[in-house]
Short mmCIF file of C-alpha atoms in Angstrom, two decimals:
data_model
loop_
_atom_site.label_atom_id
_atom_site.label_comp_id
_atom_site.label_asym_id
_atom_site.label_seq_id
_atom_site.Cartn_x
_atom_site.Cartn_y
_atom_site.Cartn_z
CA MET P 1 11.66 4.42 41.04
CA GLN P 2 11.86 2.66 37.66
CA THR P 3 8.90 3.02 35.29
CA ARG P 4 8.08 0.02 32.95
CA ILE P 5 7.60 0.91 29.33
CA SER P 6 4.12 0.10 28.24
CA GLU P 7 3.39 -2.39 25.49
CA LYS P 8 2.16 0.38 23.34
CA GLN P 9 5.38 2.37 23.83
CA CYS P 10 7.46 -0.68 22.93
CA LEU P 11 5.27 -1.17 19.83
CA ALA P 12 5.73 2.34 18.69
CA LEU P 13 9.55 2.30 19.13
CA ILE P 14 9.74 -1.00 17.10
CA LEU P 15 7.54 0.48 14.31
CA VAL P 16 9.75 3.57 14.29
CA LEU P 17 12.83 1.30 14.07
CA ALA P 18 11.30 -0.70 11.19
CA PHE P 19 10.72 2.36 9.19
CA PHE P 20 14.13 3.85 9.93
CA VAL P 21 16.14 0.89 8.79
CA ARG P 22 14.29 0.28 5.73
CA ALA P 23 14.42 4.05 4.70
CA ALA P 24 18.12 4.04 5.60
CA THR P 25 18.68 0.89 3.35
CA ALA P 26 16.71 2.72 0.51
CA VAL P 27 18.99 5.77 0.80
CA ALA P 28 22.15 3.64 0.89
CA PHE P 29 21.37 1.52 -2.07
CA GLN P 30 18.58 3.02 -4.42
CA PHE P 31 18.74 0.10 -6.64
CA GLN P 32 17.92 1.21 -10.23
CA PRO P 33 14.78 -0.62 -11.66
CA VAL P 34 15.31 -3.33 -13.99
CA SER P 35 13.13 -6.14 -15.44
CA ASP P 36 9.70 -6.22 -13.65
CA TYR P 37 10.79 -3.38 -11.39
CA ALA P 38 11.42 -1.08 -14.34
CA GLY P 39 8.15 -2.34 -15.78
CA TYR P 40 6.12 -1.15 -12.66
CA GLU P 41 7.94 2.27 -12.98
CA HIS P 42 7.08 2.69 -16.55
CA MET P 43 3.50 1.77 -16.02
CA ALA P 44 3.13 4.58 -13.19
CA VAL P 45 4.94 7.10 -15.34
CA ASN P 46 2.87 6.35 -18.36
CA LEU P 47 -0.33 6.53 -16.40
CA LEU P 48 0.49 10.01 -15.10
CA ALA P 49 1.49 11.08 -18.74
CA GLY P 50 -1.96 10.15 -19.85
CA LYS P 51 -0.90 7.02 -21.79
CA GLY P 52 -2.51 4.48 -19.53
CA LEU P 53 -0.91 1.60 -17.46
CA VAL P 54 1.32 0.61 -20.37
CA GLU P 55 4.79 -1.21 -20.19
CA GLY P 56 6.82 -2.15 -23.19
CA GLY P 57 3.91 -2.40 -25.49
CA ASN P 58 1.82 -4.52 -23.01
CA PHE P 59 -1.39 -3.23 -21.47
CA ALA P 60 -2.18 -5.96 -18.91
CA PHE P 61 0.85 -8.12 -18.69
CA LEU P 62 2.29 -7.18 -15.29
CA SER P 63 -0.01 -6.82 -12.14
CA ALA P 64 -1.39 -3.34 -12.01
CA GLY P 65 -1.74 -2.95 -8.13
CA TYR P 66 1.61 -1.73 -7.15
CA PRO P 67 2.18 0.88 -9.86
CA LEU P 68 -1.61 1.93 -9.68
CA PHE P 69 -1.98 2.18 -5.92
CA VAL P 70 1.64 3.03 -4.80
CA LEU P 71 4.05 4.43 -7.52
CA ALA P 72 1.49 6.57 -9.40
CA PRO P 73 0.23 8.41 -6.30
CA VAL P 74 3.74 8.85 -5.00
CA PHE P 75 5.03 10.20 -8.29
CA ALA P 76 1.95 12.41 -8.63
CA VAL P 77 2.75 14.18 -5.28
CA PHE P 78 6.48 14.08 -5.11
CA GLY P 79 7.63 13.92 -8.68
CA HIS P 80 9.27 11.01 -10.52
CA HIS P 81 11.80 10.39 -7.90
CA LEU P 82 13.02 6.93 -7.06
CA LEU P 83 13.66 7.64 -3.38
CA ALA P 84 10.18 8.85 -2.75
CA ALA P 85 8.83 5.43 -4.02
CA LEU P 86 11.41 3.68 -1.75
CA PHE P 87 10.22 5.65 1.17
CA ALA P 88 6.64 4.58 0.36
CA ASN P 89 8.00 1.01 0.50
CA ALA P 90 9.43 1.62 3.87
CA LEU P 91 6.00 2.92 5.04
CA LEU P 92 4.32 -0.25 3.65
CA CYS P 93 6.76 -2.44 5.56
CA THR P 94 5.99 -0.49 8.68
CA VAL P 95 2.19 -1.19 8.08
CA SER P 96 3.17 -4.87 7.65
CA ALA P 97 4.97 -4.79 11.11
CA TRP P 98 1.84 -3.41 12.79
CA LEU P 99 -0.33 -6.08 11.19
CA ILE P 100 2.05 -8.69 12.38
CA TYR P 101 1.56 -7.55 15.87
CA LEU P 102 -2.28 -7.58 15.49
CA ILE P 103 -2.17 -11.11 13.96
CA ALA P 104 0.00 -12.38 16.92
CA ARG P 105 -2.45 -10.97 19.29
CA GLU P 106 -5.39 -12.67 17.48
CA ALA P 107 -3.34 -15.99 17.47
CA GLY P 108 -3.13 -15.82 21.28
CA ALA P 109 0.39 -14.64 21.76
CA GLY P 110 1.32 -13.06 25.07
CA ARG P 111 2.99 -9.68 25.57
CA ALA P 112 6.47 -11.01 24.81
CA GLY P 113 5.23 -13.02 21.74
CA ARG P 114 3.42 -9.98 20.31
CA LEU P 115 6.37 -7.70 20.64
CA LEU P 116 8.85 -10.35 19.66
CA SER P 117 6.92 -10.96 16.44
CA VAL P 118 7.01 -7.35 15.31
CA GLY P 119 10.59 -7.13 16.63
CA ILE P 120 11.91 -10.03 14.51
CA TYR P 121 10.22 -8.54 11.45
CA ALA P 122 11.68 -5.20 12.14
CA LEU P 123 15.13 -6.74 11.97
CA TYR P 124 14.46 -9.26 9.24
CA LEU P 125 17.01 -8.40 6.56
CA PRO P 126 15.33 -9.43 3.33
CA SER P 127 12.47 -6.99 4.05
CA TRP P 128 15.11 -4.22 4.37
CA ILE P 129 16.65 -5.09 0.93
CA TYR P 130 13.41 -5.66 -1.07
CA ALA P 131 12.10 -2.24 0.32
CA ALA P 132 14.93 -0.85 -1.79
CA TYR P 133 13.44 -2.29 -4.93
CA LEU P 134 10.22 -1.31 -6.86
CA ALA P 135 8.84 -4.77 -6.15
CA LYS P 136 5.13 -5.56 -5.93
CA GLU P 137 5.82 -7.71 -2.83
CA ASN P 138 6.03 -4.59 -0.85
CA LEU P 139 2.29 -4.03 -1.41
CA MET P 140 1.37 -7.70 -1.40
CA THR P 141 2.71 -8.34 2.09
CA PRO P 142 0.32 -5.90 3.99
CA LEU P 143 -2.55 -6.99 1.87
CA MET P 144 -1.94 -10.70 2.56
CA LEU P 145 -1.49 -9.94 6.26
CA GLY P 146 -4.85 -8.06 6.27
CA VAL P 147 -6.60 -11.16 4.76
CA VAL P 148 -5.25 -13.39 7.49
CA LEU P 149 -5.94 -10.82 10.20
CA LEU P 150 -9.53 -10.28 9.13
CA SER P 151 -10.05 -13.96 8.66
CA LEU P 152 -8.85 -14.74 12.15
CA ARG P 153 -11.29 -12.21 13.54
CA CYS P 154 -14.03 -13.89 11.52
CA THR P 155 -13.82 -17.03 13.70
CA CYS P 156 -15.38 -15.23 16.61
CA HIS P 157 -16.95 -11.95 15.33
CA PRO P 158 -17.85 -12.44 11.69
CA SER P 159 -19.73 -9.24 11.23
CA ALA P 160 -20.82 -7.78 7.96
CA ARG P 161 -18.28 -5.00 8.36
CA ILE P 162 -15.46 -7.44 8.67
CA ALA P 163 -16.78 -9.53 5.71
CA ALA P 164 -16.88 -6.48 3.59
CA SER P 165 -13.49 -5.37 4.66
CA ILE P 166 -11.87 -8.65 3.84
CA GLY P 167 -13.64 -8.63 0.37
CA ALA P 168 -12.11 -5.24 -0.35
CA VAL P 169 -8.57 -6.46 0.71
CA LEU P 170 -9.05 -9.48 -1.40
CA GLY P 171 -9.97 -7.31 -4.38
CA LEU P 172 -6.94 -5.17 -4.05
CA LEU P 173 -4.76 -8.29 -3.55
CA ALA P 174 -6.20 -9.69 -6.85
CA ILE P 175 -4.93 -6.54 -8.64
CA ALA P 176 -1.75 -6.37 -6.88
CA GLY P 177 -0.57 -9.90 -7.12
CA ASN P 178 -3.18 -12.64 -7.60
CA ALA P 179 -0.94 -15.30 -6.15
CA GLY P 180 -2.12 -13.97 -2.76
CA LEU P 181 -5.62 -15.13 -3.53
CA ALA P 182 -4.44 -18.57 -2.43
CA LEU P 183 -5.28 -17.23 0.95
CA ALA P 184 -9.06 -17.15 0.16
CA PRO P 185 -9.58 -20.69 1.77
CA VAL P 186 -8.47 -19.25 5.06
CA LEU P 187 -11.57 -17.05 5.09
CA VAL P 188 -13.83 -19.98 4.14
CA ILE P 189 -12.44 -22.12 6.89
CA ALA P 190 -12.68 -19.23 9.36
CA LEU P 191 -16.25 -18.62 8.62
CA ALA P 192 -16.94 -22.34 8.92
CA MET P 193 -15.52 -22.24 12.48
CA SER P 194 -17.48 -19.19 13.40
CA PRO P 195 -20.68 -19.36 15.58
CA LEU P 196 -23.03 -18.21 12.82
CA SER P 197 -25.66 -20.24 11.40
CA PHE P 198 -25.13 -21.99 8.03
CA PRO P 199 -27.08 -19.24 6.15
CA GLY P 200 -25.25 -16.58 8.03
CA LYS P 201 -21.89 -18.05 7.05
CA LEU P 202 -22.97 -18.06 3.38
CA ALA P 203 -24.11 -14.57 3.66
CA ARG P 204 -20.92 -13.36 5.02
CA LEU P 205 -18.94 -15.21 2.35
CA GLY P 206 -21.22 -13.94 -0.32
CA LEU P 207 -20.84 -10.32 0.93
CA ALA P 208 -17.10 -10.61 0.95
CA GLY P 209 -17.10 -12.08 -2.64
CA LEU P 210 -19.43 -9.27 -3.87
CA VAL P 211 -17.25 -6.54 -2.43
CA ALA P 212 -14.06 -8.16 -3.87
CA LEU P 213 -15.84 -8.36 -7.28
CA LEU P 214 -16.90 -4.64 -6.99
CA VAL P 215 -13.17 -3.74 -6.36
CA VAL P 216 -11.74 -5.55 -9.31
CA ALA P 217 -14.62 -4.90 -11.72
CA PRO P 218 -13.25 -1.48 -13.06
CA TRP P 219 -9.92 -3.19 -13.88
CA LEU P 220 -11.67 -6.25 -15.53
CA ILE P 221 -13.84 -3.83 -17.65
CA ARG P 222 -10.82 -1.76 -18.67
CA ASN P 223 -8.90 -4.94 -19.77
CA TYR P 224 -11.86 -6.08 -21.68
CA GLN P 225 -12.01 -2.74 -23.48
CA VAL P 226 -8.29 -2.65 -24.09
CA VAL P 227 -7.01 -6.24 -24.62
CA GLY P 228 -10.49 -7.91 -25.35
CA ALA P 229 -10.79 -10.14 -22.32
CA PRO P 230 -11.90 -9.42 -18.72
CA VAL P 231 -8.73 -10.69 -17.12
CA LEU P 232 -6.72 -9.53 -14.08
CA ASN P 233 -3.49 -9.88 -16.24
CA THR P 234 -2.11 -11.61 -19.27
CA ASN P 235 0.84 -13.35 -17.68
CA GLY P 236 -0.91 -16.32 -16.09
CA GLY P 237 -0.53 -18.64 -19.11
CA PHE P 238 3.04 -17.25 -19.70
CA ASN P 239 4.04 -18.06 -16.05
CA LEU P 240 2.31 -21.49 -16.16
CA TYR P 241 4.24 -22.24 -19.25
CA LEU P 242 7.57 -21.23 -17.76
CA GLY P 243 7.07 -23.54 -14.93
CA ASN P 244 5.78 -26.55 -16.94
CA ASN P 245 7.56 -27.31 -20.16
CA PRO P 246 10.31 -29.65 -21.23
CA ALA P 247 12.99 -27.28 -20.02
CA ALA P 248 11.43 -26.44 -16.81
CA ASP P 249 13.60 -26.87 -13.74
CA GLY P 250 11.29 -25.34 -10.92
CA MET P 251 12.91 -22.01 -10.90
CA PHE P 252 12.25 -18.99 -13.26
CA ILE P 253 13.75 -19.47 -16.61
CA SER P 254 13.74 -17.24 -19.59
CA ILE P 255 11.17 -17.86 -22.40
CA ALA P 256 14.14 -17.92 -24.61
CA ASP P 257 15.37 -21.08 -22.86
CA THR P 258 12.13 -22.95 -23.60
CA PRO P 259 10.93 -24.70 -26.83
CA ARG P 260 8.71 -21.59 -27.37
CA GLY P 261 11.85 -19.44 -27.40
CA PRO P 262 12.41 -19.23 -31.22
CA THR P 263 8.83 -18.42 -32.01
CA TRP P 264 8.09 -16.28 -28.89
CA GLN P 265 8.32 -12.89 -30.69
CA GLN P 266 6.13 -14.09 -33.51
CA LEU P 267 3.48 -15.35 -31.01
CA ARG P 268 3.51 -11.98 -29.20
CA LYS P 269 2.43 -10.14 -32.41
CA GLN P 270 -0.93 -12.15 -32.04
CA GLY P 271 -1.71 -10.06 -29.06
CA GLU P 272 -1.43 -10.43 -25.29
CA VAL P 273 -4.46 -12.52 -24.64
CA ALA P 274 -3.84 -14.84 -27.64
CA ALA P 275 -0.24 -15.41 -26.56
CA ASN P 276 -1.27 -15.99 -23.04
CA ASN P 277 -3.93 -18.55 -23.98
CA THR P 278 -1.56 -20.32 -26.38
CA LEU P 279 1.16 -20.79 -23.67
CA LYS P 280 -1.56 -21.74 -21.14
CA ALA P 281 -2.76 -24.52 -23.58
CA GLU P 282 0.69 -25.75 -24.17
CA ALA P 283 1.60 -25.86 -20.50
CA LEU P 284 -1.56 -27.77 -19.76
CA ALA P 285 -0.85 -30.17 -22.63
CA TRP P 286 2.76 -30.86 -21.28
CA ILE P 287 1.23 -31.51 -17.80
CA ARG P 288 -1.39 -34.02 -19.26
CA GLN P 289 1.27 -35.88 -21.22
CA ASN P 290 3.85 -35.88 -18.41
CA PRO P 291 1.88 -36.40 -15.11
CA ALA P 292 4.72 -38.03 -13.26
CA GLN P 293 7.25 -35.49 -14.22
CA PHE P 294 4.78 -32.70 -13.32
CA LEU P 295 4.34 -34.23 -9.73
CA SER P 296 7.98 -34.74 -9.25
CA LEU P 297 8.68 -31.13 -10.43
CA SER P 298 5.88 -29.76 -8.14
CA PHE P 299 7.55 -31.20 -5.15
CA LYS P 300 10.93 -29.91 -6.24
CA LYS P 301 9.39 -26.56 -6.27
CA VAL P 302 8.32 -26.80 -2.71
CA THR P 303 12.02 -27.61 -1.83
CA LEU P 304 13.20 -24.61 -3.79
CA PHE P 305 10.58 -22.34 -2.40
CA TRP P 306 11.69 -23.11 1.22
CA MET P 307 15.28 -23.71 0.62
CA PRO P 308 17.49 -21.83 3.11
CA PRO P 309 19.10 -18.66 1.51
CA ILE P 310 22.45 -20.36 0.61
CA HIS P 311 22.43 -19.09 -2.91
CA GLU P 312 24.89 -16.35 -4.14
CA GLY P 313 23.94 -13.11 -5.56
CA GLU P 314 24.88 -11.89 -8.96
CA GLY P 315 28.69 -11.14 -9.51
CA PRO P 316 31.40 -11.42 -6.98
CA GLN P 317 30.39 -10.86 -3.32
CA SER P 318 31.90 -8.22 -1.11
CA GLN P 319 32.74 -9.01 2.43
CA GLY P 320 29.75 -6.86 3.66
CA GLU P 321 27.30 -8.86 1.38
CA ALA P 322 28.79 -12.04 2.52
CA LEU P 323 28.22 -11.07 6.18
CA THR P 324 24.62 -9.86 5.34
CA ARG P 325 23.78 -13.22 3.55
CA LEU P 326 25.21 -15.07 6.60
CA ALA P 327 23.04 -13.08 8.93
CA TRP P 328 20.09 -13.71 6.52
CA LEU P 329 20.71 -17.44 6.80
CA ALA P 330 20.83 -17.31 10.60
CA GLN P 331 17.56 -15.45 10.75
CA TYR P 332 15.86 -17.79 8.30
CA LEU P 333 16.85 -20.82 10.16
CA LEU P 334 15.91 -19.45 13.55
CA ILE P 335 12.34 -18.44 12.13
CA CYS P 336 11.67 -21.62 10.44
CA GLY P 337 12.97 -23.79 13.20
CA ALA P 338 10.98 -22.07 15.91
CA ALA P 339 7.82 -21.93 13.80
CA GLY P 340 8.15 -25.75 13.03
CA ALA P 341 9.09 -26.59 16.66
CA GLY P 342 5.67 -25.06 17.75
CA MET P 343 3.96 -28.03 16.15
CA ALA P 344 5.28 -30.33 18.96
CA TYR P 345 3.30 -28.57 21.65
CA ARG P 346 -0.42 -29.27 22.10
CA ARG P 347 -1.20 -25.85 23.52
CA LEU P 348 0.11 -24.34 20.30
CA ARG P 349 -2.29 -26.37 18.05
CA THR P 350 -5.05 -23.73 18.31
CA PRO P 351 -7.58 -23.14 15.52
CA ASN P 352 -6.15 -19.64 14.83
CA ILE P 353 -2.61 -20.90 14.63
CA GLY P 354 -3.97 -23.81 12.25
CA LEU P 355 -5.39 -21.09 10.07
CA ILE P 356 -2.07 -19.32 9.88
CA TRP P 357 -0.39 -22.58 8.78
CA LEU P 358 -3.29 -23.03 6.15
CA ALA P 359 -2.33 -19.62 4.73
CA ILE P 360 1.40 -20.64 4.47
CA LEU P 361 0.41 -23.96 2.93
CA GLY P 362 -1.91 -22.29 0.47
CA TYR P 363 0.68 -19.81 -0.71
CA THR P 364 3.16 -22.45 -1.11
CA ALA P 365 0.77 -24.70 -3.17
CA VAL P 366 0.43 -21.86 -5.76
CA HIS P 367 4.09 -21.85 -6.38
CA MET P 368 4.21 -25.70 -6.88
CA ILE P 369 2.08 -25.06 -10.06
CA PHE P 370 4.07 -22.20 -11.44
CA TYR P 371 7.81 -21.49 -10.67
CA VAL P 372 9.96 -20.26 -7.86
CA ILE P 373 11.65 -16.87 -7.54
CA TYR P 374 13.14 -16.41 -3.96
CA ARG P 375 11.50 -12.93 -3.43
CA TYR P 376 8.05 -14.68 -4.09
CA ARG P 377 8.50 -16.28 -0.48
CA GLU P 378 8.93 -12.97 1.38
CA PRO P 379 5.24 -11.96 1.59
CA ILE P 380 4.46 -15.09 3.52
CA MET P 381 7.56 -14.97 5.88
CA PRO P 382 5.81 -12.59 8.33
CA LEU P 383 3.44 -15.34 9.16
CA LEU P 384 6.20 -17.78 9.96
CA ILE P 385 7.72 -14.93 12.05
CA VAL P 386 4.40 -14.82 14.14
CA LEU P 387 4.46 -18.73 14.59
CA ALA P 388 8.22 -18.44 15.62
CA ALA P 389 7.42 -15.70 18.14
CA ILE P 390 4.52 -17.58 19.59
CA THR P 391 6.81 -20.65 20.03
CA ILE P 392 9.61 -18.71 21.76
CA ASP P 393 7.10 -16.94 24.00
CA PHE P 394 5.61 -20.39 25.06
CA LEU P 395 9.08 -21.80 25.71
CA ILE P 396 10.08 -19.05 28.01
CA SER P 397 6.83 -19.32 29.92
CA ASP P 398 6.64 -21.15 33.26
CA GLU P 399 4.22 -23.77 31.88
CA LYS P 400 6.09 -24.98 28.95
CA PHE P 401 6.88 -28.41 30.20
CA ALA P 402 3.38 -29.34 31.22
CA THR P 403 2.11 -29.17 27.62
CA ILE P 404 4.69 -30.95 25.48
CA THR P 405 3.15 -33.67 23.41
CA MET P 406 4.56 -37.12 24.16
#
């Protein structure tokens, strides 16, 4: 007599697979940190050495969450070993996989859809590769998924505990990567949909905001004491300028390739906050003076943000890399195609699925204002995976033809 594997057993096996393939990728590649990746490593090492979260002379330029909450604790326990940090990334990805399963369940997916969502993510190649980098997106992803999951639960059971929990996650996300705060409207709409009275909704929203503020307050106070301003980081104006200046093309460009390039080093000597504010003012001035070009560039950024991965890596490609990129392209087209196809079916236009789409649109909108780097898309891809899995689950069900929107 055959015994059917339970859903929990299947989930456990998929989670083990998700961790194993990312850990194996980390062992196989162990990419040496460069650029921002090296910056996060230096921040963690300097913190443990008693020098504070300092990177290249900057005290608050890069987001602090990943080195503070991931790298520093890992290095404190296991020593300054790259592989230990990469295994922590693999664990974070496994947490993300579990959260994907829970989001699919909240969104109404059946057994097949729930397991398919976490299964697709387990095999999603970019999350393997970025787990082998010291990238803050490894932490942003589970935090963003946590915001969405708790927001979905607020539509029916907006308890004070859930409101406080989502406030804590939003606070951590603000420190880890404040682009993720674009998901905050999801909470607002979820509470608006909840059965609470209007004063109750405001109370829950206020509680979430208060907890988020309490979480970020120590970091804001630290920055006020160190750089002279209660800011989350000092790169907001810098990034706004890179995406909005006469040389901007929608993608990340070096500050050296902008009109500010020749005077950038001199500007830096004025301090992080002053340099950030100056670049912010120059970016806003360019936007006001070139509104049509700003709008055109913003829509170009949407295209770049969601462009299929047809770009090439650095240097000549090996046959293995070419095949990997081809597989990534196939995965991406399947995920986006299935997620988009779900909009054609009336039964899949539920409030919770609408909230997932709102999260995707909000996160996209942030990158319309700044600039595009392909890895910035990865924290939001798990939500598209959930939508794709729900669509596939629906299409293989017996009632699929009865609910097609004509």
